[in-house]
Amino acid sequence: MKPMAHLGVGIGWRPEIADAVERLSGLDWVEVVAENVCPGHLPQSLLRLRERGTRIVPHGVSLGLGGADRPDPGKLAALGERAVALGAPLVTEHIAFVRTSSPVLEAGHLLPVPRTRDALDVLCENVRIAQDALPVPLALENIAALFSWPGEELTEGQFLTELVERTGVRLLIDVANLHTNRVNRGEDPAAVLDAIPLEALAYVHVAGGIERNGVWHDTHAHPVPPVVLDLLAELRSRVEPAGVLLERDDDFPPEAELAGELAAIRAVVTAGPAAAGEPVTAGSGPAGNGPGNGPGTGPGTEPGTEASGGPGTGPGTGPRPVEESARTRVALGQAALLSALVAGTPVPEGFDRRRIRVQARALAAKRADVVAKLAPELPVILGGPDPYREAFLSYAKGRPMTSGYRRDALDFAEDLLIRDLPADPAARRRLTTWWRDRAGARPPRRIVRWARTLAGRAA
């Protein structure tokens, strides 16, 4: 696997801190949530950063490569378009599932995949499909989780190692997520770092969180705690990462505080040479096109060469196909879990029911928060954050999300109007106008809603 190009120390670009990011001294690169930018209408801040030579990496959150279904071609094409528009050396995503197709449910969040042979087979095939479709190399991130799956067959280290061996995909290691999983799932971060192939490391994420009632919440809205910086030092003692990035998604601090966190991260990264393991060579050319990372003439591959196949992918062998029965087993397990989390069905056998309840509450709260950000008029119309939140959480109990957050906002408003809410006539008129402006139709009457419900039950 070719060495990664040197990225340095970077920060997650967000619109709320765009001006501050441009002013940060010594910033080497940025990462942007892929789904939050449009290739033809990039924010001026990103265009200025790109013109200055700042590298920009798109970070996807909606592919769901760990899901039972094969990747959506449209989502893959969209991610590739963003990579091209940003001149990105690679794209990144997550080892997670985010939806099910039977029933149609959206988590709106990254959920862990079971570390089983079935799930690994499905993930590997999905990764290879993504690699073939993307114009640049792909790296995948380990996620934070509140709970574990019952009956797992592999450790985190074994799962990640075999994923790399079978696909050649690179790894994005989030040390904050390693800490989260230490608290929530009793996993040893050092054991994970010892087990995984660090030569496959693309870059590293660092973020903050908070512990409540024995559960660590990976909020990305709190300062990076010393324990996470210690884990970064643990990783640094094994390998010199090509890049390290600070993630912050909410409750953005003053610019000076962001600069201070970046300085603390840089101090750990530059503390000295790797004490163990083979260091990643910095500044050695474009991001490597590892085995299975797309066509040999794509970015990251030297002209006139072909990407070599990983183990089990050489000439005459090819990757072993995934049996549809394996996809079916993974689909059934994920559907049962997601239904329990968002639709109130019984918790599947073997799961920690308390942790599933915590996760379910967290998913509902995230839905409310994201919808409020996407449609800030709704809390205003409903009389403020508290009445909005109460109304949305009541709605969410009976209406699982089946599409994206924008559709969720429209469905929430429609649900209120069907029930003749809000009670204040003036507020109801404002909500009706808001809904019509975005949906382009008149809210259905109660009888239409009842017919829809009956039809859904009959199906």
CSV table of C-alpha atoms in Angstrom, one decimal:
chain,number,residue,atom,x,y,z
A,1,MET,CA,0.0,0.0,0.0
A,2,LYS,CA,1.4,3.4,-1.0
A,3,PRO,CA,2.2,5.9,1.7
A,4,MET,CA,-0.4,8.6,2.4
A,5,ALA,CA,0.5,12.1,1.4
A,6,HIS,CA,1.2,14.4,4.4
A,7,LEU,CA,-2.0,16.3,5.4
A,8,GLY,CA,-0.9,17.8,8.7
A,9,VAL,CA,-3.2,19.2,11.3
A,10,GLY,CA,-6.7,20.3,10.2
A,11,ILE,CA,-10.2,21.0,11.4
A,12,GLY,CA,-13.7,20.1,10.3
A,13,TRP,CA,-15.1,23.0,8.2
A,14,ARG,CA,-18.6,24.0,9.3
A,15,PRO,CA,-20.6,27.1,8.1
A,16,GLU,CA,-20.9,28.4,11.6
A,17,ILE,CA,-17.1,28.7,12.0
A,18,ALA,CA,-16.2,29.3,8.4
A,19,ASP,CA,-14.6,32.8,9.0
A,20,ALA,CA,-12.7,31.5,12.0
A,21,VAL,CA,-11.3,28.6,10.0
A,22,GLU,CA,-10.0,30.9,7.3
A,23,ARG,CA,-8.1,32.9,10.0
A,24,LEU,CA,-6.6,30.0,11.9
A,25,SER,CA,-2.9,30.2,11.8
A,26,GLY,CA,-1.0,27.2,10.5
A,27,LEU,CA,-4.0,25.3,9.4
A,28,ASP,CA,-3.0,22.6,6.9
A,29,TRP,CA,-6.3,21.1,5.7
A,30,VAL,CA,-10.0,20.9,6.3
A,31,GLU,CA,-12.7,18.2,6.1
A,32,VAL,CA,-16.3,19.0,5.0
A,33,VAL,CA,-19.4,16.9,5.5
A,34,ALA,CA,-20.1,15.8,1.9
A,35,GLU,CA,-23.8,15.9,2.1
A,36,ASN,CA,-23.7,19.6,3.3
A,37,VAL,CA,-22.2,21.0,0.1
A,38,CYS,CA,-23.3,21.2,-3.5
A,39,PRO,CA,-20.6,20.7,-6.1
A,40,GLY,CA,-21.9,23.5,-8.3
A,41,HIS,CA,-22.4,26.0,-5.5
A,42,LEU,CA,-19.5,25.6,-3.1
A,43,PRO,CA,-19.4,28.1,-0.2
A,44,GLN,CA,-17.1,31.0,-0.9
A,45,SER,CA,-15.1,30.1,2.2
A,46,LEU,CA,-14.3,26.7,0.8
A,47,LEU,CA,-13.4,28.2,-2.6
A,48,ARG,CA,-11.0,30.6,-0.9
A,49,LEU,CA,-9.4,27.8,1.1
A,50,ARG,CA,-9.0,25.8,-2.1
A,51,GLU,CA,-7.4,28.7,-3.9
A,52,ARG,CA,-4.9,29.1,-1.1
A,53,GLY,CA,-3.9,25.5,-1.6
A,54,THR,CA,-5.6,24.1,1.5
A,55,ARG,CA,-6.6,20.5,1.0
A,56,ILE,CA,-10.3,19.7,1.4
A,57,VAL,CA,-11.5,16.2,2.1
A,58,PRO,CA,-15.2,15.3,1.8
A,59,HIS,CA,-16.5,13.1,4.7
A,60,GLY,CA,-19.7,11.2,3.9
A,61,VAL,CA,-22.3,10.3,6.5
A,62,SER,CA,-25.2,8.7,4.6
A,63,LEU,CA,-23.8,5.8,2.5
A,64,GLY,CA,-24.4,3.2,5.2
A,65,LEU,CA,-21.8,0.8,3.8
A,66,GLY,CA,-22.4,-1.5,6.7
A,67,GLY,CA,-26.1,-1.9,5.8
A,68,ALA,CA,-27.6,-5.1,4.3
A,69,ASP,CA,-28.4,-3.4,1.0
A,70,ARG,CA,-25.8,-2.6,-1.7
A,71,PRO,CA,-24.7,1.0,-1.9
A,72,ASP,CA,-27.0,3.4,-3.6
A,73,PRO,CA,-25.5,4.4,-7.0
A,74,GLY,CA,-26.9,7.9,-6.7
A,75,LYS,CA,-25.2,8.5,-3.3
A,76,LEU,CA,-21.9,7.1,-4.6
A,77,ALA,CA,-22.1,9.4,-7.6
A,78,ALA,CA,-22.9,12.4,-5.4
A,79,LEU,CA,-19.9,11.6,-3.2
A,80,GLY,CA,-17.6,11.3,-6.2
A,81,GLU,CA,-18.9,14.6,-7.6
A,82,ARG,CA,-17.9,16.4,-4.4
A,83,ALA,CA,-14.5,14.8,-4.4
A,84,VAL,CA,-13.9,16.1,-7.9
A,85,ALA,CA,-15.3,19.5,-7.2
A,86,LEU,CA,-13.1,19.9,-4.2
A,87,GLY,CA,-10.0,18.5,-5.8
A,88,ALA,CA,-9.9,16.0,-2.9
A,89,PRO,CA,-7.1,13.4,-2.5
A,90,LEU,CA,-9.5,10.9,-1.0
A,91,VAL,CA,-13.0,10.6,0.4
A,92,THR,CA,-14.1,9.1,3.7
A,93,GLU,CA,-17.1,7.3,5.2
A,94,HIS,CA,-18.1,5.2,8.1
A,95,ILE,CA,-18.3,1.5,9.1
A,96,ALA,CA,-21.9,1.8,10.0
A,97,PHE,CA,-25.5,1.2,8.9
A,98,VAL,CA,-28.0,4.1,8.8
A,99,ARG,CA,-31.2,2.6,7.3
A,100,THR,CA,-33.2,-0.5,6.5
A,101,SER,CA,-35.2,-1.1,3.4
A,102,SER,CA,-37.7,-3.6,4.8
A,103,PRO,CA,-39.3,-1.9,6.7
A,104,VAL,CA,-38.2,1.5,5.3
A,105,LEU,CA,-36.6,3.2,8.2
A,106,GLU,CA,-33.9,5.9,8.6
A,107,ALA,CA,-31.8,6.1,11.8
A,108,GLY,CA,-30.5,9.6,11.0
A,109,HIS,CA,-27.4,8.4,12.8
A,110,LEU,CA,-24.4,6.0,12.5
A,111,LEU,CA,-25.2,2.7,14.1
A,112,PRO,CA,-22.7,-0.1,14.7
A,113,VAL,CA,-22.6,-3.2,12.5
A,114,PRO,CA,-22.3,-6.6,14.2
A,115,ARG,CA,-18.8,-8.0,14.2
A,116,THR,CA,-19.9,-11.3,12.5
A,117,ARG,CA,-18.7,-13.1,9.4
A,118,ASP,CA,-22.0,-12.4,7.7
A,119,ALA,CA,-21.7,-8.6,8.4
A,120,LEU,CA,-18.1,-8.6,7.4
A,121,ASP,CA,-18.8,-10.3,4.1
A,122,VAL,CA,-21.6,-7.8,3.3
A,123,LEU,CA,-19.4,-4.8,4.3
A,124,CYS,CA,-16.5,-6.0,2.2
A,125,GLU,CA,-18.7,-6.4,-0.9
A,126,ASN,CA,-20.3,-3.0,-0.3
A,127,VAL,CA,-16.8,-1.4,0.0
A,128,ARG,CA,-15.6,-2.9,-3.2
A,129,ILE,CA,-18.7,-1.6,-5.0
A,130,ALA,CA,-18.0,1.9,-3.6
A,131,GLN,CA,-14.3,1.7,-4.5
A,132,ASP,CA,-15.2,0.8,-8.1
A,133,ALA,CA,-17.6,3.8,-8.3
A,134,LEU,CA,-15.5,6.5,-6.7
A,135,PRO,CA,-12.9,8.5,-8.5
A,136,VAL,CA,-10.5,8.7,-5.6
A,137,PRO,CA,-9.4,6.3,-2.8
A,138,LEU,CA,-11.8,5.6,0.1
A,139,ALA,CA,-11.1,5.5,3.8
A,140,LEU,CA,-13.5,4.2,6.5
A,141,GLU,CA,-13.9,5.4,10.0
A,142,ASN,CA,-14.5,3.4,13.2
A,143,ILE,CA,-17.6,4.7,14.9
A,144,ALA,CA,-18.6,5.4,18.5
A,145,ALA,CA,-21.4,3.2,19.9
A,146,LEU,CA,-23.6,3.1,22.9
A,147,PHE,CA,-24.2,-0.7,22.8
A,148,SER,CA,-22.8,-4.0,21.5
A,149,TRP,CA,-24.4,-6.6,19.4
A,150,PRO,CA,-25.0,-10.1,20.9
A,151,GLY,CA,-23.2,-13.0,19.4
A,152,GLU,CA,-20.2,-11.2,17.9
A,153,GLU,CA,-17.5,-13.4,16.4
A,154,LEU,CA,-14.7,-11.0,15.9
A,155,THR,CA,-12.9,-8.3,17.9
A,156,GLU,CA,-12.8,-4.7,16.6
A,157,GLY,CA,-9.1,-5.3,15.7
A,158,GLN,CA,-9.8,-8.5,13.8
A,159,PHE,CA,-12.8,-7.0,12.0
A,160,LEU,CA,-10.9,-3.9,10.8
A,161,THR,CA,-7.8,-6.0,9.9
A,162,GLU,CA,-9.7,-8.4,7.8
A,163,LEU,CA,-11.7,-5.6,6.1
A,164,VAL,CA,-8.4,-4.0,5.1
A,165,GLU,CA,-6.9,-7.3,3.9
A,166,ARG,CA,-9.9,-8.2,1.8
A,167,THR,CA,-10.6,-4.8,0.2
A,168,GLY,CA,-7.4,-2.6,0.5
A,169,VAL,CA,-9.5,0.2,2.0
A,170,ARG,CA,-7.7,2.7,4.2
A,171,LEU,CA,-8.7,3.4,7.7
A,172,LEU,CA,-9.7,6.7,9.4
A,173,ILE,CA,-9.2,6.1,13.1
A,174,ASP,CA,-11.1,8.3,15.4
A,175,VAL,CA,-9.4,8.2,18.8
A,176,ALA,CA,-12.4,9.8,20.5
A,177,ASN,CA,-14.5,6.9,19.3
A,178,LEU,CA,-12.0,4.5,20.7
A,179,HIS,CA,-12.5,6.2,24.1
A,180,THR,CA,-16.2,6.1,23.7
A,181,ASN,CA,-16.2,2.4,23.1
A,182,ARG,CA,-13.9,1.9,26.0
A,183,VAL,CA,-16.5,3.4,28.3
A,184,ASN,CA,-19.6,2.1,26.6
A,185,ARG,CA,-18.5,-1.4,25.5
A,186,GLY,CA,-15.5,-2.1,27.7
A,187,GLU,CA,-13.0,-2.3,24.8
A,188,ASP,CA,-9.3,-1.7,25.2
A,189,PRO,CA,-8.2,1.1,22.8
A,190,ALA,CA,-4.5,0.0,23.0
A,191,ALA,CA,-5.5,-3.5,22.0
A,192,VAL,CA,-7.3,-2.1,18.9
A,193,LEU,CA,-4.3,0.0,17.9
A,194,ASP,CA,-2.0,-3.0,18.4
A,195,ALA,CA,-4.2,-5.2,16.2
A,196,ILE,CA,-5.0,-3.1,13.2
A,197,PRO,CA,-2.7,-2.5,10.2
A,198,LEU,CA,-1.5,1.0,10.8
A,199,GLU,CA,0.1,1.1,7.4
A,200,ALA,CA,-3.5,1.5,6.1
A,201,LEU,CA,-4.0,4.6,8.2
A,202,ALA,CA,-5.3,7.5,6.2
A,203,TYR,CA,-5.7,10.1,9.0
A,204,VAL,CA,-7.0,10.5,12.5
A,205,HIS,CA,-10.1,12.2,14.1
A,206,VAL,CA,-10.0,13.9,17.5
A,207,ALA,CA,-13.2,15.2,19.2
A,208,GLY,CA,-14.8,15.9,22.5
A,209,GLY,CA,-17.7,14.4,24.4
A,210,ILE,CA,-19.2,14.0,27.8
A,211,GLU,CA,-20.1,11.2,30.2
A,212,ARG,CA,-23.5,10.9,31.7
A,213,ASN,CA,-24.7,8.1,34.0
A,214,GLY,CA,-21.9,5.9,33.0
A,215,VAL,CA,-22.4,6.4,29.2
A,216,TRP,CA,-20.0,8.4,27.1
A,217,HIS,CA,-21.8,10.6,24.5
A,218,ASP,CA,-19.6,11.5,21.5
A,219,THR,CA,-21.1,14.9,21.2
A,220,HIS,CA,-18.5,16.8,19.1
A,221,ALA,CA,-19.8,19.8,21.1
A,222,HIS,CA,-17.4,19.7,24.0
A,223,PRO,CA,-13.7,20.4,24.3
A,224,VAL,CA,-11.3,17.5,23.6
A,225,PRO,CA,-10.6,15.9,27.0
A,226,PRO,CA,-7.1,14.9,28.1
A,227,VAL,CA,-8.0,11.2,27.9
A,228,VAL,CA,-8.6,11.6,24.1
A,229,LEU,CA,-5.3,13.4,23.7
A,230,ASP,CA,-3.7,10.6,25.6
A,231,LEU,CA,-5.1,8.1,23.0
A,232,LEU,CA,-3.7,10.3,20.2
A,233,ALA,CA,-0.3,10.0,21.9
A,234,GLU,CA,-0.8,6.2,22.1
A,235,LEU,CA,-1.4,6.1,18.4
A,236,ARG,CA,1.5,8.5,17.7
A,237,SER,CA,3.8,6.2,19.7
A,238,ARG,CA,3.1,3.5,17.1
A,239,VAL,CA,2.9,5.5,13.8
A,240,GLU,CA,3.3,9.0,12.5
A,241,PRO,CA,-0.1,9.8,11.1
A,242,ALA,CA,-0.3,11.6,7.8
A,243,GLY,CA,-3.0,13.9,9.2
A,244,VAL,CA,-5.0,14.6,12.3
A,245,LEU,CA,-8.3,16.6,12.4
A,246,LEU,CA,-10.3,18.3,15.0
A,247,GLU,CA,-14.1,17.7,14.8
A,248,ARG,CA,-16.5,20.2,16.3
A,249,ASP,CA,-20.2,20.2,15.2
A,250,ASP,CA,-22.1,22.2,17.8
A,251,ASP,CA,-21.7,24.7,20.7
A,252,PHE,CA,-18.8,26.3,18.8
A,253,PRO,CA,-16.3,28.0,21.1
A,254,PRO,CA,-14.5,31.3,20.5
A,255,GLU,CA,-11.8,31.3,17.8
A,256,ALA,CA,-9.0,31.4,20.4
A,257,GLU,CA,-10.3,28.2,22.0
A,258,LEU,CA,-10.4,26.4,18.6
A,259,ALA,CA,-6.8,27.6,18.0
A,260,GLY,CA,-5.8,26.3,21.4
A,261,GLU,CA,-7.3,22.8,20.8
A,262,LEU,CA,-5.4,22.7,17.5
A,263,ALA,CA,-2.2,23.7,19.2
A,264,ALA,CA,-2.7,20.9,21.8
A,265,ILE,CA,-3.2,18.4,19.0
A,266,ARG,CA,-0.2,19.6,17.1
A,267,ALA,CA,1.9,19.3,20.2
A,268,VAL,CA,1.1,15.7,20.5
A,269,VAL,CA,1.7,15.0,16.8
A,270,THR,CA,5.1,16.7,16.8
A,271,ALA,CA,6.2,15.3,20.2
A,272,GLY,CA,8.7,13.0,18.5
A,273,PRO,CA,9.2,10.1,16.1
A,274,ALA,CA,7.0,7.1,16.3
A,275,ALA,CA,8.3,4.7,19.1
A,276,ALA,CA,7.0,1.6,17.5
A,277,GLY,CA,5.5,0.4,14.3
A,278,GLU,CA,6.3,1.5,10.7
A,279,PRO,CA,5.8,5.2,10.3
A,280,VAL,CA,3.6,6.6,7.5
A,281,THR,CA,5.9,8.5,5.3
A,282,ALA,CA,4.8,12.1,5.0
A,283,GLY,CA,5.0,14.2,1.9
A,284,SER,CA,5.7,11.2,-0.4
A,285,GLY,CA,3.2,12.1,-3.2
A,286,PRO,CA,-0.5,11.8,-3.6
A,287,ALA,CA,-2.8,9.7,-1.5
A,288,GLY,CA,-2.1,6.1,-2.2
A,289,ASN,CA,-4.5,4.1,-4.2
A,290,GLY,CA,-4.6,1.0,-2.1
A,291,PRO,CA,-5.7,-2.4,-3.3
A,292,GLY,CA,-9.2,-2.2,-4.6
A,293,ASN,CA,-9.3,1.6,-4.6
A,294,GLY,CA,-10.7,2.1,-8.0
A,295,PRO,CA,-9.1,2.3,-11.5
A,296,GLY,CA,-5.4,2.5,-11.9
A,297,THR,CA,-5.5,5.9,-13.7
A,298,GLY,CA,-7.5,7.6,-10.9
A,299,PRO,CA,-6.1,10.1,-8.5
A,300,GLY,CA,-3.5,8.6,-6.2
A,301,THR,CA,-2.2,6.1,-8.7
A,302,GLU,CA,0.9,6.7,-10.8
A,303,PRO,CA,0.0,7.0,-14.5
A,304,GLY,CA,0.4,3.8,-16.5
A,305,THR,CA,0.0,1.6,-13.5
A,306,GLU,CA,-2.8,-0.5,-12.2
A,307,ALA,CA,-4.0,-0.9,-8.7
A,308,SER,CA,-3.1,-4.3,-7.3
A,309,GLY,CA,-5.7,-6.5,-5.8
A,310,GLY,CA,-5.8,-7.3,-2.1
A,311,PRO,CA,-5.7,-10.9,-0.7
A,312,GLY,CA,-8.2,-13.0,-2.5
A,313,THR,CA,-8.6,-10.6,-5.3
A,314,GLY,CA,-5.7,-11.5,-7.6
A,315,PRO,CA,-6.0,-12.7,-11.2
A,316,GLY,CA,-8.1,-15.8,-11.5
A,317,THR,CA,-9.4,-15.6,-7.9
A,318,GLY,CA,-11.5,-12.5,-7.4
A,319,PRO,CA,-13.4,-11.6,-4.2
A,320,ARG,CA,-15.6,-14.3,-2.9
A,321,PRO,CA,-19.2,-13.4,-3.6
A,322,VAL,CA,-21.6,-12.7,-0.8
A,323,GLU,CA,-24.4,-15.2,-0.5
A,324,GLU,CA,-27.8,-13.6,-0.5
A,325,SER,CA,-28.7,-15.5,2.6
A,326,ALA,CA,-26.0,-13.6,4.4
A,327,ARG,CA,-27.4,-10.3,3.3
A,328,THR,CA,-30.9,-11.6,4.4
A,329,ARG,CA,-29.6,-12.5,7.9
A,330,VAL,CA,-27.9,-9.1,8.3
A,331,ALA,CA,-31.0,-7.3,7.0
A,332,LEU,CA,-33.3,-9.1,9.5
A,333,GLY,CA,-31.0,-8.3,12.4
A,334,GLN,CA,-30.6,-4.7,11.5
A,335,ALA,CA,-34.3,-4.2,10.8
A,336,ALA,CA,-35.3,-5.7,14.2
A,337,LEU,CA,-32.8,-3.4,16.0
A,338,LEU,CA,-33.7,-0.2,14.1
A,339,SER,CA,-37.4,-0.9,14.6
A,340,ALA,CA,-36.8,-1.1,18.3
A,341,LEU,CA,-34.8,2.1,18.3
A,342,VAL,CA,-37.2,4.3,16.2
A,343,ALA,CA,-40.5,2.6,16.0
A,344,GLY,CA,-41.0,1.3,19.6
A,345,THR,CA,-41.0,-2.4,18.7
A,346,PRO,CA,-39.6,-4.9,21.3
A,347,VAL,CA,-35.9,-4.9,21.8
A,348,PRO,CA,-34.3,-8.0,20.1
A,349,GLU,CA,-33.1,-10.8,22.4
A,350,GLY,CA,-29.5,-10.4,23.7
A,351,PHE,CA,-29.3,-6.6,23.6
A,352,ASP,CA,-28.8,-4.5,26.7
A,353,ARG,CA,-32.3,-3.0,27.0
A,354,ARG,CA,-31.2,0.0,29.1
A,355,ARG,CA,-28.6,0.9,26.5
A,356,ILE,CA,-31.1,0.5,23.7
A,357,ARG,CA,-33.5,2.9,25.5
A,358,VAL,CA,-30.7,5.4,25.9
A,359,GLN,CA,-29.9,5.1,22.2
A,360,ALA,CA,-33.6,5.5,21.3
A,361,ARG,CA,-33.9,8.7,23.3
A,362,ALA,CA,-30.7,10.0,21.8
A,363,LEU,CA,-31.9,9.4,18.2
A,364,ALA,CA,-35.2,11.2,18.9
A,365,ALA,CA,-33.4,14.1,20.4
A,366,LYS,CA,-31.0,14.3,17.5
A,367,ARG,CA,-34.0,14.3,15.1
A,368,ALA,CA,-35.5,17.2,16.9
A,369,ASP,CA,-32.2,19.1,16.9
A,370,VAL,CA,-31.4,18.6,13.3
A,371,VAL,CA,-35.0,19.5,12.1
A,372,ALA,CA,-34.8,22.6,14.2
A,373,LYS,CA,-31.5,23.6,12.5
A,374,LEU,CA,-32.9,22.8,9.0
A,375,ALA,CA,-36.2,24.6,9.7
A,376,PRO,CA,-35.5,27.2,12.3
A,377,GLU,CA,-38.9,28.8,11.6
A,378,LEU,CA,-40.6,25.8,13.3
A,379,PRO,CA,-39.5,26.5,16.9
A,380,VAL,CA,-40.5,30.2,16.3
A,381,ILE,CA,-43.9,29.3,15.0
A,382,LEU,CA,-44.6,26.9,17.9
A,383,GLY,CA,-43.7,29.4,20.6
A,384,GLY,CA,-40.0,28.6,21.3
A,385,PRO,CA,-37.6,25.8,21.7
A,386,ASP,CA,-39.4,24.0,24.6
A,387,PRO,CA,-42.9,23.8,23.0
A,388,TYR,CA,-41.3,22.8,19.7
A,389,ARG,CA,-39.2,20.0,21.3
A,390,GLU,CA,-42.2,18.7,23.2
A,391,ALA,CA,-44.3,18.6,20.1
A,392,PHE,CA,-41.6,17.1,17.9
A,393,LEU,CA,-40.8,14.3,20.4
A,394,SER,CA,-44.5,13.4,20.7
A,395,TYR,CA,-44.7,13.2,16.9
A,396,ALA,CA,-41.5,11.2,16.7
A,397,LYS,CA,-42.9,8.5,18.9
A,398,GLY,CA,-45.4,7.5,16.3
A,399,ARG,CA,-43.7,8.5,13.1
A,400,PRO,CA,-40.3,6.9,12.4
A,401,MET,CA,-38.2,8.7,9.9
A,402,THR,CA,-38.4,7.0,6.5
A,403,SER,CA,-36.5,9.6,4.4
A,404,GLY,CA,-34.1,12.5,5.2
A,405,TYR,CA,-34.4,15.2,7.8
A,406,ARG,CA,-35.9,17.8,5.3
A,407,ARG,CA,-38.8,15.4,4.6
A,408,ASP,CA,-39.1,14.8,8.4
A,409,ALA,CA,-39.6,18.6,8.9
A,410,LEU,CA,-42.4,18.6,6.3
A,411,ASP,CA,-44.0,15.5,7.8
A,412,PHE,CA,-43.9,17.0,11.3
A,413,ALA,CA,-45.6,20.2,10.1
A,414,GLU,CA,-48.2,18.2,8.2
A,415,ASP,CA,-48.9,16.0,11.2
A,416,LEU,CA,-49.5,19.1,13.4
A,417,LEU,CA,-51.8,20.7,10.8
A,418,ILE,CA,-53.9,17.5,10.4
A,419,ARG,CA,-54.5,17.6,14.2
A,420,ASP,CA,-55.5,21.3,14.0
A,421,LEU,CA,-52.3,22.3,15.8
A,422,PRO,CA,-50.9,24.6,17.0
A,423,ALA,CA,-53.9,25.7,18.9
A,424,ASP,CA,-53.3,29.4,18.3
A,425,PRO,CA,-55.0,30.3,14.9
A,426,ALA,CA,-52.4,32.8,13.9
A,427,ALA,CA,-49.6,30.3,14.5
A,428,ARG,CA,-51.5,27.6,12.6
A,429,ARG,CA,-51.9,30.0,9.7
A,430,ARG,CA,-48.1,30.7,9.7
A,431,LEU,CA,-47.4,27.0,9.8
A,432,THR,CA,-49.8,26.3,6.9
A,433,THR,CA,-48.0,29.0,4.9
A,434,TRP,CA,-44.6,27.6,5.8
A,435,TRP,CA,-45.7,24.0,4.8
A,436,ARG,CA,-47.3,25.1,1.5
A,437,ASP,CA,-44.2,27.1,0.5
A,438,ARG,CA,-42.1,24.0,0.8
A,439,ALA,CA,-44.4,21.2,0.0
A,440,GLY,CA,-46.4,23.0,-2.8
A,441,ALA,CA,-49.7,21.5,-1.8
A,442,ARG,CA,-52.5,21.7,0.7
A,443,PRO,CA,-52.2,19.7,3.9
A,444,PRO,CA,-54.4,16.6,3.6
A,445,ARG,CA,-57.5,16.4,5.7
A,446,ARG,CA,-58.0,14.0,8.5
A,447,ILE,CA,-59.9,11.5,6.3
A,448,VAL,CA,-57.0,11.4,3.9
A,449,ARG,CA,-54.6,10.7,6.7
A,450,TRP,CA,-56.8,7.9,8.1
A,451,ALA,CA,-57.0,6.4,4.6
A,452,ARG,CA,-53.2,6.4,4.4
A,453,THR,CA,-52.9,4.8,7.8
A,454,LEU,CA,-55.4,2.1,6.9
A,455,ALA,CA,-53.6,1.4,3.6
A,456,GLY,CA,-50.3,1.1,5.4
A,457,ARG,CA,-51.7,-1.4,7.8
A,458,ALA,CA,-53.3,-3.4,5.0
A,459,ALA,CA,-49.9,-3.6,3.2
